[in-house]
Coordinates of C-alpha atoms and ligand atoms in Angstrom, one line a residue:
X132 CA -9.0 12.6 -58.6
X133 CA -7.0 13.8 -61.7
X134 CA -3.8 15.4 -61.6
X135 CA -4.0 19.2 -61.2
X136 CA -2.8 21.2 -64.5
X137 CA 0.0 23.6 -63.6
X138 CA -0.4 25.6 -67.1
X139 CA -4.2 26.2 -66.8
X140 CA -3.9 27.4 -63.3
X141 CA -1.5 29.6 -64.1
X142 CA -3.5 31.5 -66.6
X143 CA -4.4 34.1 -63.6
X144 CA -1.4 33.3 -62.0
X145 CA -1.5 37.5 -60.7
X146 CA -5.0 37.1 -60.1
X147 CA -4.3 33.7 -57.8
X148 CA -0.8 34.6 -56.0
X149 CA -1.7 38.2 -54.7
X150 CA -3.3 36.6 -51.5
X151 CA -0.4 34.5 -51.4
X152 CA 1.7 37.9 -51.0
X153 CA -0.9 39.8 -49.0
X154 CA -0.6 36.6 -46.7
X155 CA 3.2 36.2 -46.5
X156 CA 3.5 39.9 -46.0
X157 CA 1.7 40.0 -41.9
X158 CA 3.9 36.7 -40.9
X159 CA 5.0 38.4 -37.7
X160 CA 8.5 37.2 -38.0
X161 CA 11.6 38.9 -39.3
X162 CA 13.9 36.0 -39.7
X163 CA 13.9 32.2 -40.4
X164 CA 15.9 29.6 -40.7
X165 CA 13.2 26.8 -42.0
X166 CA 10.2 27.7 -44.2
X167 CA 7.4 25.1 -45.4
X168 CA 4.8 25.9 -48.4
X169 CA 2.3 23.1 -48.1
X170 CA 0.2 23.1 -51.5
X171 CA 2.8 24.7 -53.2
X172 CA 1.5 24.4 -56.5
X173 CA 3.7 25.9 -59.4
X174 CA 5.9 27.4 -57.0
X175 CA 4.1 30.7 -57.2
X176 CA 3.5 31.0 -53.2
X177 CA 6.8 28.9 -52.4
X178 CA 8.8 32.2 -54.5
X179 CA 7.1 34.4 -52.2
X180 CA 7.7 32.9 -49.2
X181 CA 11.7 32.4 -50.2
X182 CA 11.8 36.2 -51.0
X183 CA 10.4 37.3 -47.9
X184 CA 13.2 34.6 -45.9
X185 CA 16.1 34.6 -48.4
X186 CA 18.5 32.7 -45.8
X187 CA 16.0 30.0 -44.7
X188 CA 16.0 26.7 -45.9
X189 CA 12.4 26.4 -48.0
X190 CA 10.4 23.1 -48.7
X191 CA 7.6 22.7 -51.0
X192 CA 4.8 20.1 -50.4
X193 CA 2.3 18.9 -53.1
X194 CA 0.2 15.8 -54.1
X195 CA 0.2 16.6 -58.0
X196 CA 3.4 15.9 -59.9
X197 CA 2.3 18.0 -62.8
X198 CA 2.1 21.2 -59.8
X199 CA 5.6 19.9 -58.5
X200 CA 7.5 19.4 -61.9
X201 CA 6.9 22.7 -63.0
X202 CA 7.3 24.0 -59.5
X203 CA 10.6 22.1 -59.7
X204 CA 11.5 24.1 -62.8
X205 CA 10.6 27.4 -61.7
X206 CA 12.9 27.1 -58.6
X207 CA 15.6 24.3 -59.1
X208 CA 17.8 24.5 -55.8
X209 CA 14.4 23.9 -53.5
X210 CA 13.4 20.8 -52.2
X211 CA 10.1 20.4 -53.5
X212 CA 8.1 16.9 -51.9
X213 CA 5.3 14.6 -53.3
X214 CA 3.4 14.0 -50.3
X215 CA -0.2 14.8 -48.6
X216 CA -0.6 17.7 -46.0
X217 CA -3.1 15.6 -44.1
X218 CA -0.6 13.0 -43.2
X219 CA 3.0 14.5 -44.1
X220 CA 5.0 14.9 -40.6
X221 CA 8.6 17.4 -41.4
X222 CA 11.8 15.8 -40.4
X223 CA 12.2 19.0 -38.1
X224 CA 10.4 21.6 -37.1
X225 CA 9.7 24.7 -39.2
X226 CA 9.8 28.1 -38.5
X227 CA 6.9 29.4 -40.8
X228 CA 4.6 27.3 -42.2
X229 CA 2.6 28.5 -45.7
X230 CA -0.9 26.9 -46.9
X231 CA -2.1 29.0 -49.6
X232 CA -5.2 28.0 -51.0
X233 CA -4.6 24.2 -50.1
X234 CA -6.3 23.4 -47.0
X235 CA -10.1 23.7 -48.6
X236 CA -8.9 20.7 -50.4
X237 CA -8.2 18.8 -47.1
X238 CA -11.3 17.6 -44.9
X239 CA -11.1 17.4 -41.3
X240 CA -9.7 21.0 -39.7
X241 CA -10.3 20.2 -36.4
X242 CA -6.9 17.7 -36.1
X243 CA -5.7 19.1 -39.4
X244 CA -4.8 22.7 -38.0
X245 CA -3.4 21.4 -34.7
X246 CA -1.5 18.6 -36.8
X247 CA 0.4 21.9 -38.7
X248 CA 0.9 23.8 -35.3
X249 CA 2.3 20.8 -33.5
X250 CA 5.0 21.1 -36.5
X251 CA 6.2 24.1 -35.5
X252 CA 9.5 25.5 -33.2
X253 CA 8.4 27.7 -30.2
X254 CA 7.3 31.0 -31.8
X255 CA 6.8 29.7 -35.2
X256 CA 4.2 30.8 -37.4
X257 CA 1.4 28.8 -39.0
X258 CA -0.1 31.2 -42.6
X259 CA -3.2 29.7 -43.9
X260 CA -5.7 31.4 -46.5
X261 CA -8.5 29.8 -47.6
X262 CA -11.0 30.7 -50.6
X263 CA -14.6 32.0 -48.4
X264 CA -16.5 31.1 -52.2
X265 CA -19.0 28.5 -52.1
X266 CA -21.9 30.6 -51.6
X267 CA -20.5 32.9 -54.9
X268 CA -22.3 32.3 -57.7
X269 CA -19.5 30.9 -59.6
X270 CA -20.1 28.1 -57.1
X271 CA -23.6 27.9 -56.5
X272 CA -24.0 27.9 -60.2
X273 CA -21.9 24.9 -60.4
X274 CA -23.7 22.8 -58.3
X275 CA -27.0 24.0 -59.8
X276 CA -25.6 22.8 -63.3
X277 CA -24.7 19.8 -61.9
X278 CA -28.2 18.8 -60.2
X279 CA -30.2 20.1 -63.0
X280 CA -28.7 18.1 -66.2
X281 CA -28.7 14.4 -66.8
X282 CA -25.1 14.5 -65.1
X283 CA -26.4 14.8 -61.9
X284 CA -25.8 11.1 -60.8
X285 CA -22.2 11.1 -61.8
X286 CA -22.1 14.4 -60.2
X287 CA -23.6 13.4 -56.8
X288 CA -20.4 13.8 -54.7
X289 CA -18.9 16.3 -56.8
X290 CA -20.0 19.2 -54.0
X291 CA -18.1 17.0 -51.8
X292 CA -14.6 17.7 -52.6
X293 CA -14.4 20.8 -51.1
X294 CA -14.2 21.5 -47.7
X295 CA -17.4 23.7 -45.9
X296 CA -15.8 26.3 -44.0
X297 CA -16.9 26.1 -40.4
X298 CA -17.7 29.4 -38.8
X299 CA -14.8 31.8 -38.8
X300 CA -15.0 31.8 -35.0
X301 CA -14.1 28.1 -34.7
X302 CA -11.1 28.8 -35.9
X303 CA -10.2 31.3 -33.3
X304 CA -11.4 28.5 -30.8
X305 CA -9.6 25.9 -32.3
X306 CA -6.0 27.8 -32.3
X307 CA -6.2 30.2 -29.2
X308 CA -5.5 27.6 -26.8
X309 CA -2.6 26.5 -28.6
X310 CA -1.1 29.2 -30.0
X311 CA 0.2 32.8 -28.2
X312 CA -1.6 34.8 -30.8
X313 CA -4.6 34.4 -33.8
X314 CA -4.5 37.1 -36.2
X315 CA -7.9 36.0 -38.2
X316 CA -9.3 38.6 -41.4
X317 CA -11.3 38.0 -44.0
X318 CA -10.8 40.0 -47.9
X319 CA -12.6 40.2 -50.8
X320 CA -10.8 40.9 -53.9
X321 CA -12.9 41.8 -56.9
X322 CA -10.9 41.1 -59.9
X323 CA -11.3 42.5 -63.4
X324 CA -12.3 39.4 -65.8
X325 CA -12.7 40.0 -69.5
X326 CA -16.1 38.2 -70.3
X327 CA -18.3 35.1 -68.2
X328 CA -16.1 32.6 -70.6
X329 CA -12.9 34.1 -68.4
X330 CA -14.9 33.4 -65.1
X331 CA -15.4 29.8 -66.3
X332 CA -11.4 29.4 -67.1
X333 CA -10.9 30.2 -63.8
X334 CA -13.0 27.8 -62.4
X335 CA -11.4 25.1 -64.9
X336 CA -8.1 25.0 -63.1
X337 CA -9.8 25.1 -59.7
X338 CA -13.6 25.1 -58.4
X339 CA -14.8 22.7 -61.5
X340 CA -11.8 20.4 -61.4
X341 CA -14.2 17.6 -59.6
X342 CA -17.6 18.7 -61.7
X343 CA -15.6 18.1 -65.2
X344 CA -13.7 15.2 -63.8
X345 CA -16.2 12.3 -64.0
X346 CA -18.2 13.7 -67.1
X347 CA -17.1 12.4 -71.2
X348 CA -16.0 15.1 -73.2
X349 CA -19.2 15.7 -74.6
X350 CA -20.9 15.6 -71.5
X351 CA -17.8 18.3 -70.4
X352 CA -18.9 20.6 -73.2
X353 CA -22.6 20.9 -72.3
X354 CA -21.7 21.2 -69.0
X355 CA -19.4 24.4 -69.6
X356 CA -22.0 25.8 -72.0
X357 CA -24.9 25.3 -69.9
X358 CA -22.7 26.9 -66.4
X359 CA -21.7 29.6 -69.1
X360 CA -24.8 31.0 -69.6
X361 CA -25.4 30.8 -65.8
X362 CA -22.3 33.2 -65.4
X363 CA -23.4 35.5 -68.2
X364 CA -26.6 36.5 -65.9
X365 CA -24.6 36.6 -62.7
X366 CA -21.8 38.6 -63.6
X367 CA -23.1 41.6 -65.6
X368 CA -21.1 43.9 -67.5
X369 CA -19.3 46.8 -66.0
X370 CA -18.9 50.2 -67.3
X371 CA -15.3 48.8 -69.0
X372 CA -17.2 46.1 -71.0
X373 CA -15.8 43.4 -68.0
X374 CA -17.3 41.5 -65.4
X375 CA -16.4 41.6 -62.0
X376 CA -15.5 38.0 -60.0
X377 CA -15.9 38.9 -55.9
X378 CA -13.7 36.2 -54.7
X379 CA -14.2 36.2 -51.0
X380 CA -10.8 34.8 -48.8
X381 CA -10.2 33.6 -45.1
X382 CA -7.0 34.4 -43.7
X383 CA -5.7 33.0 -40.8
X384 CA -2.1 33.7 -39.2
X385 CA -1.6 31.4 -35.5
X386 CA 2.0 32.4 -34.0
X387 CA 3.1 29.3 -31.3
Ligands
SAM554 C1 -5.2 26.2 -55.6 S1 -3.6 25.4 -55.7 C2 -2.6 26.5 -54.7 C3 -1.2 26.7 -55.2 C4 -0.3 27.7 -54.5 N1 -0.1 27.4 -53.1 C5 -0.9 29.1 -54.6 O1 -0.8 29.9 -53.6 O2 -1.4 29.5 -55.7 C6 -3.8 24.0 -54.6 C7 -2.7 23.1 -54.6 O3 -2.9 22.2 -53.5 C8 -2.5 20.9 -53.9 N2 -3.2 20.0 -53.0 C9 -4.5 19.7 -52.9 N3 -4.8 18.8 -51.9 C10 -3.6 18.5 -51.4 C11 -3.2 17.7 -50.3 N4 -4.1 16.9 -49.6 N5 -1.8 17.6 -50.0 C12 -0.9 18.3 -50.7 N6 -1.3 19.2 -51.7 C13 -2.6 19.2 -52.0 C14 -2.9 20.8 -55.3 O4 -2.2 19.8 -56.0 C15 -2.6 22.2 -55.8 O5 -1.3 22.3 -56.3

């Protein structure tokens, strides 16, 4: 797949990093001394997570170098790596270890979770959030644009690039036996959006990224028109003139 673009996902960079922060903010530990962000992106939930432990030694993890370089600019005296969380072992353990908005990207929870916990020194603290949002219509819309234009061959796997969240509760199965405590919650945020072409530039630097991908530009500009004026009958106007984007999030802390 195509690099990721660091400057279009920052266009809601707020918007994006407040889970980040609500995340970072229940890590039940005071202190650390080694802190990992896996996805970090632009940097945006590695700065977080260095606030919050200002003595620890932080890492940031990402496959895109276009995420990394300007994570590497944003904050120079971090080691930032090129590598992929499903295979990428640490050189030692970590105290707290951050995946914000990453893991949906990465198939294959059932070894992946326990993969990230066995990286962890005793007590350590594994922070995940994932976005809950394939049932939205942001992303049922995209999927129905795909199968109903004369894209939809070269959009056939598109779907496929996201992980399907299992039930919530397999997640608490999954970690309880290998962790001393689950702290599991699940937030909505509705976030103010100027119009249905400010939904759609959201989704450009995440969700659509694999629905854009394998389409010519023209076939890219239908495409965005036609999902447009899907989003222009699911998101009405509020009382302020804007539309509202519910943007449902799993969070899920597992202490060792
Ligand atoms: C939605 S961004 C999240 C960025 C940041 N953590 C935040 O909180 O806003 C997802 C990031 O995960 C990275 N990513 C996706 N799959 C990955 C993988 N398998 N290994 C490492 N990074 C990955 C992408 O390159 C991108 O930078």
């Amino acid at each position: 797949m195509a690099d990721w673009n660091a400057r279009l996902y920052l266009t809601f960079e707020d918007e994006r990093t407040r889970p980040a922060r609500d995340l970072v903010a229940q890590i039940p530990l005071e202190a650390a001394r080694r802190v990992v962000d896996l996805g970090c992106g632009p940097g945006n939930s590695t700065e977080i997570l260095a606030n919050r432990y200002p003595e620890a030694e932080v890492i940031g993890v990402d496959t895109s170098l276009d995420m990394l370089n300007t994570a590497r600019r944003r904050m120079p005296h971090t080691t930032f790596i090129e590598a992929d969380v499903a295979t990428f072992r640490l050189a030692q353990p970590a105290d707290v270890i951050l995946a914000n908005a990453v893991l949906q990207w990465v198939p294959g929870h059932a070894t992946l979770f326990p993969h990230l916990l066995s990286q962890l020194s005793e007590g350590g603290v594994l922070a995940a959030q994932m976005p809950d949002n394939l049932n939205e219509p942001t992303h049922v819309g995209m999927r129905r644009v795909a199968a109903e234009g004369p894209w939809a061959d070269k959009l056939a796997q598109a779907s496929a690039a996201r992980t399907v969240l299992p039930p919530t509760e397999s997640y608490y199965d999954l970690l309880s036996p290998l962790a001393a405590k689950v702290d599991i919650w699940r937030t909505t945020y509705h976030h103010p959006l100027n119009d249905p072409a400010a939904v759609v530039e959201w989704m450009k630097g995440t969700g659509l990224r694999p629905f854009l991908e394998p389409l010519d530009p023209d076939e890219q500009a239908a495409f965005l028109e036609a999902y447009k004026a899907r989003l222009t009958q699911d998101y009405p106007r509020r009382a302020d003139g804007k539309v509202l984007l519910a943007f449902p999030r799993l969070f899920i802390i597992a202490r060792r």
